[in-house]
mmCIF file of C-alpha atoms in Angstrom:
data_model
loop_
_atom_site.group_PDB
_atom_site.id
_atom_site.type_symbol
_atom_site.label_atom_id
_atom_site.label_comp_id
_atom_site.label_asym_id
_atom_site.label_seq_id
_atom_site.Cartn_x
_atom_site.Cartn_y
_atom_site.Cartn_z
ATOM 1 C CA MET K 26 -0.236 -0.113 0.063
ATOM 2 C CA MET K 27 3.036 2.367 0.931
ATOM 3 C CA GLY K 28 4.583 1.730 -2.366
ATOM 4 C CA HIS K 29 1.531 2.801 -4.282
ATOM 5 C CA THR K 30 0.928 5.755 -2.668
ATOM 6 C CA ASP K 31 4.424 6.585 -3.089
ATOM 7 C CA GLY K 32 4.404 5.684 -6.772
ATOM 8 C CA ARG K 33 0.913 7.925 -7.231
ATOM 9 C CA ALA K 34 2.720 10.752 -5.374
ATOM 10 C CA THR K 35 5.672 10.793 -7.618
ATOM 11 C CA ASP K 36 3.613 10.537 -10.807
ATOM 12 C CA ASP K 37 1.632 13.401 -9.640
ATOM 13 C CA ALA K 38 4.851 15.528 -8.825
ATOM 14 C CA PHE K 39 6.278 14.449 -12.281
ATOM 15 C CA ASN K 40 2.917 15.741 -13.820
ATOM 16 C CA GLN K 41 2.990 19.276 -11.833
ATOM 17 C CA GLU K 42 6.510 19.419 -12.950
ATOM 18 C CA SER K 43 5.711 19.005 -16.608
ATOM 19 C CA VAL K 44 2.684 20.819 -16.605
ATOM 20 C CA ALA K 45 4.701 23.877 -14.937
ATOM 21 C CA THR K 46 8.020 23.229 -17.462
ATOM 22 C CA SER K 47 5.475 23.196 -20.390
ATOM 23 C CA ALA K 48 3.906 26.388 -19.292
ATOM 24 C CA ARG K 49 7.007 28.306 -18.488
ATOM 25 C CA THR K 50 8.070 27.095 -22.250
ATOM 26 C CA THR K 51 4.943 28.852 -23.673
ATOM 27 C CA TYR K 52 5.587 31.797 -21.609
ATOM 28 C CA ILE K 53 9.103 32.126 -22.791
ATOM 29 C CA CYS K 54 8.187 31.750 -26.551
ATOM 30 C CA ALA K 55 5.578 34.248 -26.170
ATOM 31 C CA LYS K 56 8.014 36.622 -24.729
ATOM 32 C CA ILE K 57 10.512 36.012 -26.992
ATOM 33 C CA LEU K 58 8.130 36.569 -29.981
ATOM 34 C CA SER K 59 6.737 39.768 -28.443
ATOM 35 C CA GLU K 60 10.243 41.606 -27.918
ATOM 36 C CA HIS K 61 11.002 40.804 -31.561
ATOM 37 C CA LEU K 62 7.777 41.940 -32.700
ATOM 38 C CA GLN K 63 8.482 45.363 -30.762
ATOM 39 C CA LYS K 64 11.806 45.549 -32.530
ATOM 40 C CA THR K 65 10.393 44.924 -35.502
ATOM 41 C CA ALA K 66 7.559 47.847 -34.956
ATOM 42 C CA ARG K 67 10.616 50.166 -34.362
ATOM 43 C CA ARG K 68 12.237 49.403 -38.053
ATOM 44 C CA LEU K 69 8.680 49.704 -39.657
ATOM 45 C CA PRO K 70 7.203 52.935 -41.323
ATOM 46 C CA HIS K 71 5.104 54.742 -38.725
ATOM 47 C CA GLU K 72 1.656 53.718 -40.273
ATOM 48 C CA GLU K 73 2.733 49.823 -40.137
ATOM 49 C CA SER K 74 4.574 50.581 -36.938
ATOM 50 C CA ARG K 75 1.707 51.838 -35.224
ATOM 51 C CA LYS K 76 -0.817 49.069 -36.397
ATOM 52 C CA LEU K 77 1.439 46.245 -34.928
ATOM 53 C CA ILE K 78 1.975 48.312 -31.794
ATOM 54 C CA GLU K 79 -1.950 48.663 -31.542
ATOM 55 C CA GLY K 80 -2.377 44.737 -32.295
ATOM 56 C CA LEU K 81 0.455 43.931 -29.586
ATOM 57 C CA THR K 82 -2.098 45.525 -27.301
ATOM 58 C CA TYR K 83 -5.098 44.201 -28.153
ATOM 59 C CA THR K 84 -3.541 40.736 -28.007
ATOM 60 C CA SER K 85 -1.569 41.281 -24.629
ATOM 61 C CA ALA K 86 -5.252 41.517 -23.173
ATOM 62 C CA ILE K 87 -6.633 38.401 -24.612
ATOM 63 C CA PRO K 88 -6.861 35.813 -22.065
ATOM 64 C CA VAL K 89 -5.710 32.111 -22.225
ATOM 65 C CA SER K 90 -8.127 29.541 -21.295
ATOM 66 C CA ASP K 91 -6.944 25.755 -20.845
ATOM 67 C CA SER K 92 -7.445 23.481 -23.260
ATOM 68 C CA ASN K 93 -10.746 22.068 -22.666
ATOM 69 C CA GLU K 94 -12.139 25.686 -22.621
ATOM 70 C CA ARG K 95 -10.820 26.331 -25.482
ATOM 71 C CA ASP K 96 -12.425 23.178 -27.056
ATOM 72 C CA GLY K 97 -15.659 23.949 -25.696
ATOM 73 C CA GLU K 98 -15.982 27.596 -26.499
ATOM 74 C CA SER K 99 -16.687 29.567 -30.087
ATOM 75 C CA HIS K 100 -13.969 31.116 -31.250
ATOM 76 C CA ASP K 101 -13.852 34.175 -33.718
ATOM 77 C CA PRO K 102 -12.329 33.551 -36.894
ATOM 78 C CA GLN K 103 -10.665 36.597 -36.905
ATOM 79 C CA ALA K 104 -8.518 35.150 -34.245
ATOM 80 C CA GLU K 105 -8.137 31.838 -35.671
ATOM 81 C CA ASP K 106 -6.209 33.091 -38.485
ATOM 82 C CA GLN K 107 -2.685 30.782 -38.107
ATOM 83 C CA GLY K 108 -0.615 33.892 -39.118
ATOM 84 C CA THR K 109 -1.919 36.360 -36.608
ATOM 85 C CA VAL K 110 -0.398 38.329 -33.300
ATOM 86 C CA GLY K 111 -3.163 36.920 -31.629
ATOM 87 C CA THR K 112 -2.865 33.535 -32.605
ATOM 88 C CA ALA K 113 0.961 33.628 -31.937
ATOM 89 C CA LEU K 114 0.345 35.546 -28.558
ATOM 90 C CA SER K 115 -2.881 33.651 -27.224
ATOM 91 C CA ASP K 116 -0.952 30.540 -26.365
ATOM 92 C CA SER K 117 1.885 32.302 -24.528
ATOM 93 C CA GLN K 118 0.001 33.996 -21.433
ATOM 94 C CA PRO K 119 -1.007 31.420 -19.049
ATOM 95 C CA MET K 120 -1.743 33.925 -16.155
ATOM 96 C CA TRP K 121 -5.299 34.381 -16.937
ATOM 97 C CA SER K 122 -6.134 30.602 -17.860
ATOM 98 C CA SER K 123 -8.152 30.167 -14.656
ATOM 99 C CA HIS K 124 -10.136 33.801 -15.375
ATOM 100 C CA PRO K 125 -12.920 33.565 -17.625
ATOM 101 C CA SER K 126 -13.337 37.472 -17.998
ATOM 102 C CA LEU K 127 -11.010 40.494 -18.012
ATOM 103 C CA LEU K 128 -10.965 43.219 -15.462
ATOM 104 C CA GLY K 129 -14.041 45.367 -15.675
ATOM 105 C CA GLY K 130 -16.292 42.385 -16.862
ATOM 106 C CA LEU K 131 -14.679 42.601 -20.478
ATOM 107 C CA SER K 132 -14.162 39.015 -21.852
ATOM 108 C CA GLU K 133 -12.134 37.446 -24.698
ATOM 109 C CA GLN K 134 -14.729 37.660 -27.185
ATOM 110 C CA ASN K 135 -15.628 41.330 -26.625
ATOM 111 C CA VAL K 136 -11.602 42.408 -26.948
ATOM 112 C CA LYS K 137 -11.677 40.382 -30.063
ATOM 113 C CA ARG K 138 -14.978 41.592 -31.317
ATOM 114 C CA PHE K 139 -14.223 45.587 -30.687
ATOM 115 C CA GLY K 140 -10.429 45.392 -31.278
ATOM 116 C CA ALA K 141 -8.627 45.715 -34.132
ATOM 117 C CA SER K 142 -10.275 44.776 -37.577
ATOM 118 C CA SER K 143 -7.122 42.697 -38.285
ATOM 119 C CA LEU K 144 -4.177 41.477 -36.653
ATOM 120 C CA ARG K 145 -2.574 39.659 -39.671
ATOM 121 C CA LEU K 146 0.905 40.426 -40.373
ATOM 122 C CA THR K 147 1.945 42.477 -43.483
ATOM 123 C CA PRO K 148 4.630 40.317 -45.809
ATOM 124 C CA ARG K 149 6.952 43.383 -45.193
ATOM 125 C CA CYS K 150 6.644 42.903 -41.278
ATOM 126 C CA GLN K 151 6.751 39.219 -41.446
ATOM 127 C CA GLU K 152 9.985 39.554 -43.559
ATOM 128 C CA GLN K 153 11.152 41.994 -40.835
ATOM 129 C CA LEU K 154 10.625 39.750 -37.891
ATOM 130 C CA ALA K 155 12.131 36.896 -39.784
ATOM 131 C CA HIS K 156 15.182 38.818 -40.127
ATOM 132 C CA GLU K 157 15.164 39.435 -36.417
ATOM 133 C CA LEU K 158 14.535 36.130 -35.130
ATOM 134 C CA LYS K 159 17.222 35.292 -37.720
ATOM 135 C CA ASP K 160 19.871 37.607 -35.926
ATOM 136 C CA THR K 161 18.909 36.400 -32.458
ATOM 137 C CA LEU K 162 19.429 32.818 -33.025
ATOM 138 C CA LEU K 163 22.417 33.657 -35.191
ATOM 139 C CA SER K 164 23.885 35.196 -32.021
ATOM 140 C CA VAL K 165 22.698 32.581 -29.996
ATOM 141 C CA THR K 166 24.494 29.936 -31.924
ATOM 142 C CA ASP K 167 27.606 32.576 -31.566
ATOM 143 C CA PHE K 168 27.199 32.473 -28.047
ATOM 144 C CA ILE K 169 27.040 28.630 -27.400
ATOM 145 C CA SER K 170 29.367 27.560 -30.009
ATOM 146 C CA ASP K 171 32.066 30.310 -29.411
ATOM 147 C CA LEU K 172 32.349 30.875 -33.315
ATOM 148 C CA LYS K 173 31.288 33.463 -35.839
ATOM 149 C CA ALA K 174 28.641 32.462 -38.052
ATOM 150 C CA GLY K 175 29.896 31.211 -41.712
ATOM 151 C CA PRO K 176 28.151 30.498 -44.785
ATOM 152 C CA ASN K 177 26.516 27.451 -42.489
ATOM 153 C CA GLY K 178 25.155 29.727 -39.848
ATOM 154 C CA LEU K 179 21.606 29.114 -40.320
ATOM 155 C CA GLU K 180 22.333 25.410 -40.296
ATOM 156 C CA ALA K 181 24.015 25.773 -37.025
ATOM 157 C CA ALA K 182 21.180 27.857 -35.770
ATOM 158 C CA SER K 183 19.009 25.050 -36.599
ATOM 159 C CA GLN K 184 20.915 22.581 -34.767
ATOM 160 C CA VAL K 185 21.137 24.763 -31.713
ATOM 161 C CA PRO K 186 17.956 23.241 -29.620
ATOM 162 C CA ASP K 187 19.012 20.106 -30.455
ATOM 163 C CA ARG K 188 22.534 20.862 -28.934
ATOM 164 C CA ILE K 189 20.450 22.578 -26.164
ATOM 165 C CA ARG K 190 18.493 19.495 -25.541
ATOM 166 C CA ALA K 191 21.207 16.932 -25.519
ATOM 167 C CA GLN K 192 23.006 19.322 -22.969
ATOM 168 C CA ARG K 193 19.878 19.444 -20.790
ATOM 169 C CA GLU K 194 19.519 15.391 -21.065
ATOM 170 C CA SER K 195 23.188 15.098 -19.920
ATOM 171 C CA LEU K 196 22.430 17.391 -16.802
ATOM 172 C CA GLU K 197 19.450 15.063 -16.366
ATOM 173 C CA ARG K 198 21.557 11.889 -16.416
ATOM 174 C CA GLU K 199 24.330 13.471 -14.443
ATOM 175 C CA ARG K 200 21.614 14.920 -12.075
ATOM 176 C CA LYS K 201 20.172 11.392 -11.719
ATOM 177 C CA LEU K 202 23.615 9.964 -11.583
ATOM 178 C CA SER K 203 24.295 12.398 -8.723
ATOM 179 C CA GLU K 204 21.165 11.257 -6.794
ATOM 180 C CA MET K 205 22.052 7.821 -6.931
ATOM 181 C CA TYR K 206 25.389 8.337 -5.524
ATOM 182 C CA GLN K 207 23.966 10.347 -2.853
ATOM 183 C CA GLU K 208 21.253 7.729 -1.998
ATOM 184 C CA HIS K 209 24.385 5.275 -1.971
ATOM 185 C CA ILE K 210 26.510 7.438 0.321
ATOM 186 C CA SER K 211 23.231 8.224 2.784
ATOM 187 C CA GLN K 212 22.641 4.368 2.987
ATOM 188 C CA LEU K 213 26.412 3.484 3.493
ATOM 189 C CA VAL K 214 26.341 6.084 6.372
ATOM 190 C CA SER K 215 23.492 4.390 7.801
ATOM 191 C CA GLU K 216 25.010 1.083 7.877
ATOM 192 C CA ILE K 217 28.402 2.724 9.287
ATOM 193 C CA ASN K 218 25.962 4.084 12.025
ATOM 194 C CA GLN K 219 24.632 0.833 12.661
ATOM 195 C CA ILE K 220 27.758 -1.083 12.328
ATOM 196 C CA HIS K 221 29.829 1.334 14.750
ATOM 197 C CA PRO K 222 28.332 0.566 18.151
ATOM 198 C CA ARG K 223 29.194 -3.486 17.129
ATOM 199 C CA LEU K 224 32.280 -2.646 16.360
ATOM 200 C CA GLU K 225 33.171 -0.517 19.450
ATOM 201 C CA GLU K 226 32.369 -3.202 21.987
ATOM 202 C CA ASP K 227 34.434 -5.660 19.508
ATOM 203 C CA LEU K 228 37.292 -3.578 19.929
ATOM 204 C CA ILE K 229 36.646 -2.709 24.036
ATOM 205 C CA GLU K 230 36.334 -6.629 24.375
ATOM 206 C CA ALA K 231 39.671 -6.849 22.168
ATOM 207 C CA LEU K 232 41.825 -4.447 24.324
ATOM 208 C CA SER K 233 40.415 -6.166 27.632
ATOM 209 C CA VAL K 234 41.521 -9.747 26.477
ATOM 210 C CA LEU K 235 44.189 -9.522 23.817
ATOM 211 C CA PRO K 236 46.876 -7.791 25.948
ATOM 212 C CA SER K 237 47.281 -10.783 28.301
ATOM 213 C CA ILE K 238 47.683 -12.991 25.834
ATOM 214 C CA LEU K 239 50.162 -11.232 23.737
ATOM 215 C CA ASN K 240 51.915 -10.466 27.255
ATOM 216 C CA GLU K 241 52.201 -14.413 27.778
ATOM 217 C CA PRO K 242 54.590 -15.113 24.925
ATOM 218 C CA ARG K 243 56.393 -11.569 25.545
ATOM 219 C CA THR K 244 57.228 -12.707 29.194
ATOM 220 C CA ALA K 245 58.181 -16.097 27.915
ATOM 221 C CA GLU K 246 60.620 -14.251 25.755
ATOM 222 C CA ALA K 247 62.107 -11.953 28.362
ATOM 223 C CA ASP K 248 62.632 -14.683 30.585
ATOM 224 C CA LEU K 249 64.478 -16.863 28.112
ATOM 225 C CA LEU K 250 66.373 -14.260 27.051
ATOM 226 C CA SER K 251 67.496 -13.469 30.450
ATOM 227 C CA ILE K 252 68.150 -17.459 30.999
ATOM 228 C CA THR K 253 70.347 -17.287 27.627
ATOM 229 C CA ILE K 254 72.444 -13.913 29.179
ATOM 230 C CA GLU K 255 72.912 -15.945 32.587
ATOM 231 C CA ALA K 256 74.353 -19.033 30.932
ATOM 232 C CA SER K 257 76.322 -16.855 28.602
ATOM 233 C CA LEU K 258 77.818 -15.006 31.747
ATOM 234 C CA ILE K 259 78.627 -18.379 33.404
ATOM 235 C CA LYS K 260 80.253 -19.791 30.032
ATOM 236 C CA LEU K 261 82.392 -16.622 30.164
ATOM 237 C CA SER K 262 83.444 -17.321 33.631
ATOM 238 C CA LEU K 263 84.438 -20.743 32.839
ATOM 239 C CA ILE K 264 86.180 -19.738 29.854
ATOM 240 C CA ARG K 265 88.219 -17.144 31.669
ATOM 241 C CA THR K 266 88.912 -19.889 34.588
ATOM 242 C CA ARG K 267 90.266 -22.478 31.996
ATOM 243 C CA THR K 268 92.636 -19.491 30.503
ATOM 244 C CA HIS K 269 93.922 -18.541 33.614
ATOM 245 C CA VAL K 270 94.609 -22.251 34.383
ATOM 246 C CA ALA K 271 95.963 -23.072 31.132
ATOM 247 C CA LEU K 272 98.408 -19.888 30.991
ATOM 248 C CA TYR K 273 99.767 -19.442 34.631
ATOM 249 C CA GLY K 274 99.390 -23.390 35.499
ATOM 250 C CA HIS K 275 101.411 -24.519 32.446
ATOM 251 C CA SER K 276 104.546 -26.416 33.493
ATOM 252 C CA SER K 277 107.335 -28.342 31.581
ATOM 253 C CA PRO K 278 107.124 -32.259 32.177
ATOM 254 C CA SER K 279 111.164 -32.078 32.716
ATOM 255 C CA ARG K 280 110.678 -29.771 35.484
ATOM 256 C CA PRO K 281 107.133 -29.783 37.354
ATOM 257 C CA ASN K 282 108.297 -26.931 39.512
ATOM 258 C CA ALA K 283 108.881 -24.639 36.748
ATOM 259 C CA THR K 284 105.458 -23.277 36.480
ATOM 260 C CA MET K 285 104.217 -20.329 34.119
ATOM 261 C CA SER K 286 103.533 -18.387 37.457
ATOM 262 C CA ARG K 287 106.992 -18.719 38.861
ATOM 263 C CA ALA K 288 108.608 -17.711 35.622
ATOM 264 C CA LEU K 289 106.437 -14.643 35.434
ATOM 265 C CA ALA K 290 106.950 -13.772 39.372
ATOM 266 C CA THR K 291 110.693 -14.455 38.673
ATOM 267 C CA ALA K 292 110.897 -12.005 35.599
ATOM 268 C CA ALA K 293 108.890 -9.326 37.408
ATOM 269 C CA GLU K 294 111.472 -9.668 39.997
ATOM 270 C CA ARG K 295 114.051 -8.969 37.580
ATOM 271 C CA LEU K 296 112.316 -6.154 35.967
ATOM 272 C CA ARG K 297 111.938 -4.731 39.797
ATOM 273 C CA ALA K 298 116.015 -5.211 39.858
ATOM 274 C CA LYS K 299 116.640 -3.326 36.888
ATOM 275 C CA GLN K 300 114.429 -0.858 37.624
ATOM 276 C CA ARG K 301 116.566 -0.090 40.974
ATOM 277 C CA THR K 302 119.691 -0.324 38.794
ATOM 278 C CA GLN K 303 118.746 2.321 36.565
ATOM 279 C CA GLU K 304 117.033 4.419 39.446
ATOM 280 C CA GLU K 305 120.566 4.647 40.985
ATOM 281 C CA GLU K 306 122.519 5.376 37.289
ATOM 282 C CA GLU K 307 120.051 8.303 37.074
ATOM 283 C CA ARG K 308 121.215 9.483 40.396
ATOM 284 C CA GLU K 309 124.709 9.285 39.579
ATOM 285 C CA LEU K 310 123.884 10.770 36.264
ATOM 286 C CA ASP K 311 122.143 13.327 37.890
ATOM 287 C CA GLY K 312 125.378 14.018 40.272
ATOM 288 C CA GLN K 313 127.395 14.190 37.158
ATOM 289 C CA LEU K 314 125.377 17.209 35.504
ATOM 290 C CA ALA K 315 125.225 18.802 38.692
ATOM 291 C CA ALA K 316 128.933 18.664 39.051
ATOM 292 C CA TYR K 317 129.225 19.853 35.497
ATOM 293 C CA ASP K 318 127.010 22.437 35.748
ATOM 294 C CA GLY K 319 128.939 23.757 38.674
ATOM 295 C CA MET K 320 132.221 23.581 36.456
ATOM 296 C CA LEU K 321 130.363 25.748 33.956
ATOM 297 C CA SER K 322 129.349 28.203 36.405
ATOM 298 C CA LEU K 323 133.482 28.419 37.540
ATOM 299 C CA VAL K 324 134.290 29.070 33.803
ATOM 300 C CA GLY K 325 131.656 31.663 32.685
ATOM 301 C CA GLY K 326 128.311 29.499 33.039
ATOM 302 C CA LYS K 327 126.379 28.185 29.949
ATOM 303 C CA ASP K 328 127.396 31.348 27.766
ATOM 304 C CA GLY K 329 131.133 31.016 28.634
ATOM 305 C CA SER K 330 133.635 29.802 26.201
ATOM 306 C CA PHE K 331 134.247 26.616 27.831
ATOM 307 C CA ALA K 332 130.809 26.226 27.234
ATOM 308 C CA GLN K 333 131.179 26.902 23.540
ATOM 309 C CA VAL K 334 134.264 24.530 22.985
ATOM 310 C CA VAL K 335 132.188 21.921 24.545
ATOM 311 C CA GLU K 336 129.361 22.415 22.263
ATOM 312 C CA ASP K 337 131.706 22.724 19.208
ATOM 313 C CA MET K 338 132.921 19.371 20.538
ATOM 314 C CA ALA K 339 129.801 17.903 20.569
ATOM 315 C CA ARG K 340 128.646 19.197 17.015
ATOM 316 C CA VAL K 341 131.945 18.001 15.377
ATOM 317 C CA LYS K 342 131.463 14.470 16.762
ATOM 318 C CA ARG K 343 127.897 14.261 15.732
ATOM 319 C CA GLU K 344 128.708 15.406 12.094
ATOM 320 C CA THR K 345 131.731 13.148 12.059
ATOM 321 C CA GLU K 346 129.503 10.291 12.826
ATOM 322 C CA GLU K 347 126.969 11.397 9.879
ATOM 323 C CA CYS K 348 129.904 11.554 7.823
ATOM 324 C CA ARG K 349 130.901 8.107 7.964
ATOM 325 C CA LYS K 350 127.275 6.795 8.107
ATOM 326 C CA ASP K 351 127.129 8.525 4.560
ATOM 327 C CA LEU K 352 130.487 7.134 3.657
ATOM 328 C CA ARG K 353 129.394 3.396 4.549
ATOM 329 C CA ARG K 354 126.430 3.962 2.562
ATOM 330 C CA LEU K 355 128.721 4.693 -0.490
ATOM 331 C CA GLY K 356 130.759 1.903 0.120
ATOM 332 C CA TRP K 357 133.297 2.767 2.232
ATOM 333 C CA THR K 358 134.637 0.377 4.727
ATOM 334 C CA GLY K 359 137.809 1.861 6.729
ATOM 335 C CA ASP K 360 137.897 3.184 9.942
#
């Protein structure tokens, strides 16, 4: 039942939209024709212009009934001529379609009976009107196609309605497509709104359950790693002990008491004795240097002639040794 009601409502809306579109189209056509007739009147001689303007004035006063009323009424033969201004504009003013008479009690028959004697366009007026319509159509063609009207301007102009109709159909298809996409998006949004609470509950449950499940293998891995590190430290300690025993506990098969530790202790003792000897020699050299400095101070110090003689002797001795080294490199084998 709801489906049938919605279908009838949709059909009624579509019919109303079609009627409104048709009325709007008729009104626009009449408006365009009226404006071109006014332009034509301005270009005609005074007498013809006056008649045309008078005819437009009478025609604008004629109301338009709907199709049923026009079929049932008797029309004036003068207004039924196909080439008259009244016939051209009578179908273009739906504003009075629901009123059988004008203001002041005038009806359509009164206006037609007591109005102008003839509303038929003269050949010259028709030619001028055709020229005005042609210029307008060509200007519309130039505006739409963005090209200047050439030899085939009229042919291109005749295709303008088809092009406009095609563009309108394309826009209508795009509108329906956008409406379909909008409906699909709305459906997706509603589905998401329905799914969101359930997903939130699943997430909360997962956050409460998964951490404990994930922490168990992590804890086991951490324990395994710590045990591995402890075992490695024990191995290193064992290797250190073995190395110490192998190094310091080594002994000769012929002399079991001659171990590496004793050899190292003996070597350390000898190094300490050598260090003591070097310290005694250093003290002796310091005494000799002090005596030498004392003697230098007696003969003029470091800047005296004796110090200069000693420095020259040392330099001569050093240069002599360098010359001997050079001669030996050159092959000299003497003293």
